[in-house]
XYZ file of N, CA and C in Angstrom:
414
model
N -35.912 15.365 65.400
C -36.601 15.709 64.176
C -35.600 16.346 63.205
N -35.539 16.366 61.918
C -34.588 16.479 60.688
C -35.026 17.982 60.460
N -34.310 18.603 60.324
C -34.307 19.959 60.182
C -34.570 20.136 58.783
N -35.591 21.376 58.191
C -36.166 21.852 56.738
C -34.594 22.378 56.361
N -34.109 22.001 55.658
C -33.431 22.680 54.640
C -33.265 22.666 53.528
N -32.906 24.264 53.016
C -33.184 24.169 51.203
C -31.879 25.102 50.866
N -31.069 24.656 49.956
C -30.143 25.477 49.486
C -30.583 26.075 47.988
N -30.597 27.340 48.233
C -30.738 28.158 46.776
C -29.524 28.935 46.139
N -29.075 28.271 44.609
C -28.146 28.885 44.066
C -28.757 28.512 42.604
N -27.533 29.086 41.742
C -27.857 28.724 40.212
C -27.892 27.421 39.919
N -28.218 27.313 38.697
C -28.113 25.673 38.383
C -26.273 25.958 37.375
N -25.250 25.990 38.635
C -23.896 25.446 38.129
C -23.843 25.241 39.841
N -22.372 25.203 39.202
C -21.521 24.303 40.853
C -21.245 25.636 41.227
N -20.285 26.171 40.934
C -19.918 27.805 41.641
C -20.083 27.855 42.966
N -20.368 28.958 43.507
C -20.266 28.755 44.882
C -21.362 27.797 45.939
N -22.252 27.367 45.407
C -23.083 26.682 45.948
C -22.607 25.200 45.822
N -21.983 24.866 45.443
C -21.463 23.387 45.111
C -20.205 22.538 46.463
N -20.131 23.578 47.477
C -19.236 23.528 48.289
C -20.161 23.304 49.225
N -21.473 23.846 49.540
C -22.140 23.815 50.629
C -23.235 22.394 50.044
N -23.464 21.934 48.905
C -23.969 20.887 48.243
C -23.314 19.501 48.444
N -22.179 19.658 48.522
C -21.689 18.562 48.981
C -21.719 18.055 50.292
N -21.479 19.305 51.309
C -21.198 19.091 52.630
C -22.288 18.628 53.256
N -23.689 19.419 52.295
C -25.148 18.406 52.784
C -25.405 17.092 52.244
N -24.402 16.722 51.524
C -24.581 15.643 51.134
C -23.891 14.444 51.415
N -22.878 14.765 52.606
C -21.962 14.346 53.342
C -22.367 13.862 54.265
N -23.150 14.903 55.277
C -23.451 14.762 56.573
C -25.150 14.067 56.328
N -25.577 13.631 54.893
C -26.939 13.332 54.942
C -27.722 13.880 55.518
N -28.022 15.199 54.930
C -28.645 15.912 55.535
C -29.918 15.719 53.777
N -31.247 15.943 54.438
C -31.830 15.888 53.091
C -32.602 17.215 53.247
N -32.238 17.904 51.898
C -32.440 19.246 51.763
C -32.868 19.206 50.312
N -33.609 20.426 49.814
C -34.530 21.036 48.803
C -33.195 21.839 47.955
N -32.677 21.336 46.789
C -31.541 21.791 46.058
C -32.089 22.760 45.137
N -32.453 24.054 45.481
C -33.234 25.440 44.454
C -31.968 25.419 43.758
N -32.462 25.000 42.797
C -31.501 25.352 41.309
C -32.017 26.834 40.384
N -31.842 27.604 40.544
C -32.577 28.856 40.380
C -31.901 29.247 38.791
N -33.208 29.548 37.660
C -32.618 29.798 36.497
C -32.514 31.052 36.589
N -30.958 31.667 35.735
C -30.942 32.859 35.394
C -31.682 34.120 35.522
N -32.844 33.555 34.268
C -33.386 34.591 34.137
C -34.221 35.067 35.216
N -34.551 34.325 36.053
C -35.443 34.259 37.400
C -34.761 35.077 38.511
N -33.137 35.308 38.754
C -32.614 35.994 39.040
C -33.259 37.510 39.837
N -33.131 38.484 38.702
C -33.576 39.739 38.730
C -34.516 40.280 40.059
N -35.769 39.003 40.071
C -37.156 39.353 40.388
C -36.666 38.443 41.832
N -35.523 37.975 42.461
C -35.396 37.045 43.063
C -33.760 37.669 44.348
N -33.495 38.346 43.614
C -32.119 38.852 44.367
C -32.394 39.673 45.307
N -33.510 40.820 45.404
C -33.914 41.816 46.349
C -34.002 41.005 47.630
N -34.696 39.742 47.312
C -35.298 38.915 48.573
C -34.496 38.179 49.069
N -33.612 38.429 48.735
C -32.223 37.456 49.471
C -31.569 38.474 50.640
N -30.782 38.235 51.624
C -30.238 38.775 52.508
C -29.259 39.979 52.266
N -28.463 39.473 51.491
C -27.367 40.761 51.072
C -27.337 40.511 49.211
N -28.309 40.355 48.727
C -28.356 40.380 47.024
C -27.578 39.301 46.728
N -27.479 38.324 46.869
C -26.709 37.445 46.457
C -26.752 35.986 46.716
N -26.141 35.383 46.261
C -26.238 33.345 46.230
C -25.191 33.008 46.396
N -25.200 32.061 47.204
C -26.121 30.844 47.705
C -26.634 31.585 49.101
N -28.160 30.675 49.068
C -28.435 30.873 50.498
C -29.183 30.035 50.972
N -29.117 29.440 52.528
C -29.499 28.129 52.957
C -30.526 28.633 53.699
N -31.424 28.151 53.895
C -32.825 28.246 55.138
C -32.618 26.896 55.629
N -32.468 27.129 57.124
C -32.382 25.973 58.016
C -33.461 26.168 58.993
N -34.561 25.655 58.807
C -35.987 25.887 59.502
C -36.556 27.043 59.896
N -36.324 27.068 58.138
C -36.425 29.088 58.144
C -35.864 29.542 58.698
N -34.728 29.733 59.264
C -33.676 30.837 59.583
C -32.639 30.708 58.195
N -32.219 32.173 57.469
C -31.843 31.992 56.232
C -30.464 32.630 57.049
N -29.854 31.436 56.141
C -27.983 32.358 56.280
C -27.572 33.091 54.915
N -26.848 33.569 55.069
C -26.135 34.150 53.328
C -24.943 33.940 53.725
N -24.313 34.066 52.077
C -22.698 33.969 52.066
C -22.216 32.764 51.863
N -21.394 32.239 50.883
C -21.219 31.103 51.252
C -20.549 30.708 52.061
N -19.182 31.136 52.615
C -18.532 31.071 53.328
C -19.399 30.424 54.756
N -19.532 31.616 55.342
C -20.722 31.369 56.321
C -21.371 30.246 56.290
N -22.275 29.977 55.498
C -23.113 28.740 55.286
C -22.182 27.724 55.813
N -21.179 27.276 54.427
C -19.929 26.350 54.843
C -19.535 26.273 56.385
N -19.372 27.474 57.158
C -18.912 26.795 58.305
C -19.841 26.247 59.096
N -21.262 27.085 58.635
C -22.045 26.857 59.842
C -22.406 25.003 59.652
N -22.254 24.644 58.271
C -22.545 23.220 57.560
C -21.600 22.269 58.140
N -20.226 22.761 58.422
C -19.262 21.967 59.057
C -19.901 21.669 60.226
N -20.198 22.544 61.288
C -20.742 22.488 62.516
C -21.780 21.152 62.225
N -22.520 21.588 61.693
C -23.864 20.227 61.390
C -23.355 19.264 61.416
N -22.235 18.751 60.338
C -22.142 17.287 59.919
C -20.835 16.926 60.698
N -20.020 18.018 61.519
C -19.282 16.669 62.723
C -17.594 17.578 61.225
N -17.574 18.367 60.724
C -16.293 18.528 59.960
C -15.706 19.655 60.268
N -16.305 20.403 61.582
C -15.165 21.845 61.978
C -14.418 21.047 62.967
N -14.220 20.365 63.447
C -13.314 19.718 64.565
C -13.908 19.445 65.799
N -13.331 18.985 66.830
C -14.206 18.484 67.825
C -13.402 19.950 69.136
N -13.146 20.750 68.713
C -12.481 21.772 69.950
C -12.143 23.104 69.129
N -12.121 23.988 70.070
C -11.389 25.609 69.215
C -10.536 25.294 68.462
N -9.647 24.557 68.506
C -8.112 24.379 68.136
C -8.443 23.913 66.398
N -9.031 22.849 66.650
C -9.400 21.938 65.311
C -10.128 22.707 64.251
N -11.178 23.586 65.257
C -11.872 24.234 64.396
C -11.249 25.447 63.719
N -10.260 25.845 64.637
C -9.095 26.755 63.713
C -8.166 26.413 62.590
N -8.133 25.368 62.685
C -7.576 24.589 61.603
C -8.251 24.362 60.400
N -9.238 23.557 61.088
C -10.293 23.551 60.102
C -10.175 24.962 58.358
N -10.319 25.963 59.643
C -10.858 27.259 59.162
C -9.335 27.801 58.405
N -8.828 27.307 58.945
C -7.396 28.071 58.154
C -6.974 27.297 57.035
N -7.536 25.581 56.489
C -8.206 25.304 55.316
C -8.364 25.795 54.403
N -9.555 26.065 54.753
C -10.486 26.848 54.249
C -10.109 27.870 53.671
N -9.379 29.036 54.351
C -9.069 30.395 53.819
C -7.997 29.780 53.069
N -7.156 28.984 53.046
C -5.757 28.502 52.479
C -6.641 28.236 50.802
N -7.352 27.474 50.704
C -8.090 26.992 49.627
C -8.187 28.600 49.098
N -9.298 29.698 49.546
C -9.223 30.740 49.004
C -7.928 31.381 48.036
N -7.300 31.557 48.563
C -6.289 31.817 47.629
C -5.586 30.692 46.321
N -6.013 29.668 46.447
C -5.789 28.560 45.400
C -7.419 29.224 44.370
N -8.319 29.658 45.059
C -9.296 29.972 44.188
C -9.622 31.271 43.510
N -8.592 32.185 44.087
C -8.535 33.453 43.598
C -7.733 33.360 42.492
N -6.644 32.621 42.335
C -5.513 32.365 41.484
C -6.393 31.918 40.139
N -7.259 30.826 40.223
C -7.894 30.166 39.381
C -8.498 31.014 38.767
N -9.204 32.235 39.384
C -10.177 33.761 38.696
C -8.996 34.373 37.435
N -8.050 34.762 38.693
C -7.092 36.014 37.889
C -6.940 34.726 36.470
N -6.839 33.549 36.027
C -6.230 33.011 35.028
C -7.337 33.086 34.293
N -8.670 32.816 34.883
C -9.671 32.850 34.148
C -10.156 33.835 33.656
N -9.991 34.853 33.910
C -10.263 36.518 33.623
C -9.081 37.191 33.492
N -8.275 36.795 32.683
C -6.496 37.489 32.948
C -6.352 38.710 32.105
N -5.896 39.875 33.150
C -5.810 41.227 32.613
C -4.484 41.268 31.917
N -3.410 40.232 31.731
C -2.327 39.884 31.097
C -2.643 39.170 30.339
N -1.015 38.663 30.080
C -0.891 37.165 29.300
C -1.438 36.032 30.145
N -2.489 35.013 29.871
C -3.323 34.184 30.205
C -2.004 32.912 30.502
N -1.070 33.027 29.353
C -0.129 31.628 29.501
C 1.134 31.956 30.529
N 1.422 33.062 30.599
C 2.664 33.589 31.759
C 1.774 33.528 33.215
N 0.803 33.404 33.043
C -0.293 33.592 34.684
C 0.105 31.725 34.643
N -0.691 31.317 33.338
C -0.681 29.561 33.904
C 0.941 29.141 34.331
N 2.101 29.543 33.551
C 3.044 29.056 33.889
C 3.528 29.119 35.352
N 3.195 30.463 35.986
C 3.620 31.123 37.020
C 2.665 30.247 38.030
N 1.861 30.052 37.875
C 0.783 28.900 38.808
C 0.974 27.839 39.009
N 2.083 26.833 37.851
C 2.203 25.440 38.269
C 3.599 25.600 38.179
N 4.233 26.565 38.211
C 5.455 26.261 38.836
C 6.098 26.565 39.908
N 5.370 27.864 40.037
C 5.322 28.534 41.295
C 5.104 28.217 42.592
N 3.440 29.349 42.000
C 2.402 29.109 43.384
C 1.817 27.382 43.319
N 1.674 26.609 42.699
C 1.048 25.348 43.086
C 1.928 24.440 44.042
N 2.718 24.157 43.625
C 4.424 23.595 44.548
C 3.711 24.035 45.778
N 4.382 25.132 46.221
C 4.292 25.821 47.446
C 3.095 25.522 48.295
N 1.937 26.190 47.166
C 0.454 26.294 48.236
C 0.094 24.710 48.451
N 0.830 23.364 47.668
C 0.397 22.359 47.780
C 1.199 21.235 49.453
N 2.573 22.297 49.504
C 3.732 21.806 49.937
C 3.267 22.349 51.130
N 2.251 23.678 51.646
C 1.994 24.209 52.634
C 0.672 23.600 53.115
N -0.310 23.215 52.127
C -1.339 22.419 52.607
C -0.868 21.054 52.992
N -0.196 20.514 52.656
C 0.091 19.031 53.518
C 0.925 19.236 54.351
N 1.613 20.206 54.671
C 2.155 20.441 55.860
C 1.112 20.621 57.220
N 0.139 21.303 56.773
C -0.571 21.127 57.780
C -1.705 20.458 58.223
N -1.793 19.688 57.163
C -2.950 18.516 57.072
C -2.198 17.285 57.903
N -0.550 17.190 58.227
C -0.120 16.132 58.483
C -0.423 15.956 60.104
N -1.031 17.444 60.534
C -0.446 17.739 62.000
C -1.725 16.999 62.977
């Protein structure tokens, strides 16, 4: 039997757009709560730790996206088939994090906005790109 699931986040991609895909990967058919703004307020208390995205998987609610994401890998066959893989998997994952923190500080830059971009594609992108296919090859 197909398991109830409903993912609730805003209506953007943001962090819910990572766990949107992965149900949409593994064909999983789920209830996409696109939750407006203003609806927010009256709507955050009732969430697990105040915050979005959050998945109910036959009514058991996860929070976090992170979390969600792995537990979503597990579902659709994409954390690996052993500890090992799934460490990999996961070290991905956190590797991506820091490609996405970088993307904040430029987007919210307590500096110069154009010395952050320069320093990102000449820099850190090389590298963090030269270190992700290093270990994607393995």
């Amino acid at each position: 039997m197909a398991p109830s699931v409903k993912l609730t986040y805003f209506d953007i991609q943001g962090r819910g757009e990572l766990p949107r895909l992965m149900l949409k990967a593994g064909k999983i058919d789920f209830e996409d709560c696109r939750l407006p703004f203003n609806q927010w307020p009256s709507i955050k208390p009732t969430t697990p730790f105040g915050g979005l995205p959050v998945l109910s998987w036959d009514g058991e609610e996860i929070a976090q996206q992170m979390a969600i994401v792995r537990f979503l890998a597990r579902k659709v066959g994409l954390a690996g088939k052993n500890d090992l893989e799934f460490a990999y998997a996961d070290m991905i994952v956190e590797h991506c994090h820091d490609f996405g923190a970088k993307l904040v500080a430029m987007r919210y830059p307590k500096t110069d906005r154009a010395e952050l971009v320069t320093s990102f594609l000449n820099d850190f992108l090389p590298s963090w790109l030269d270190r992700a296919e290093s270990c994607l090859e393995k």
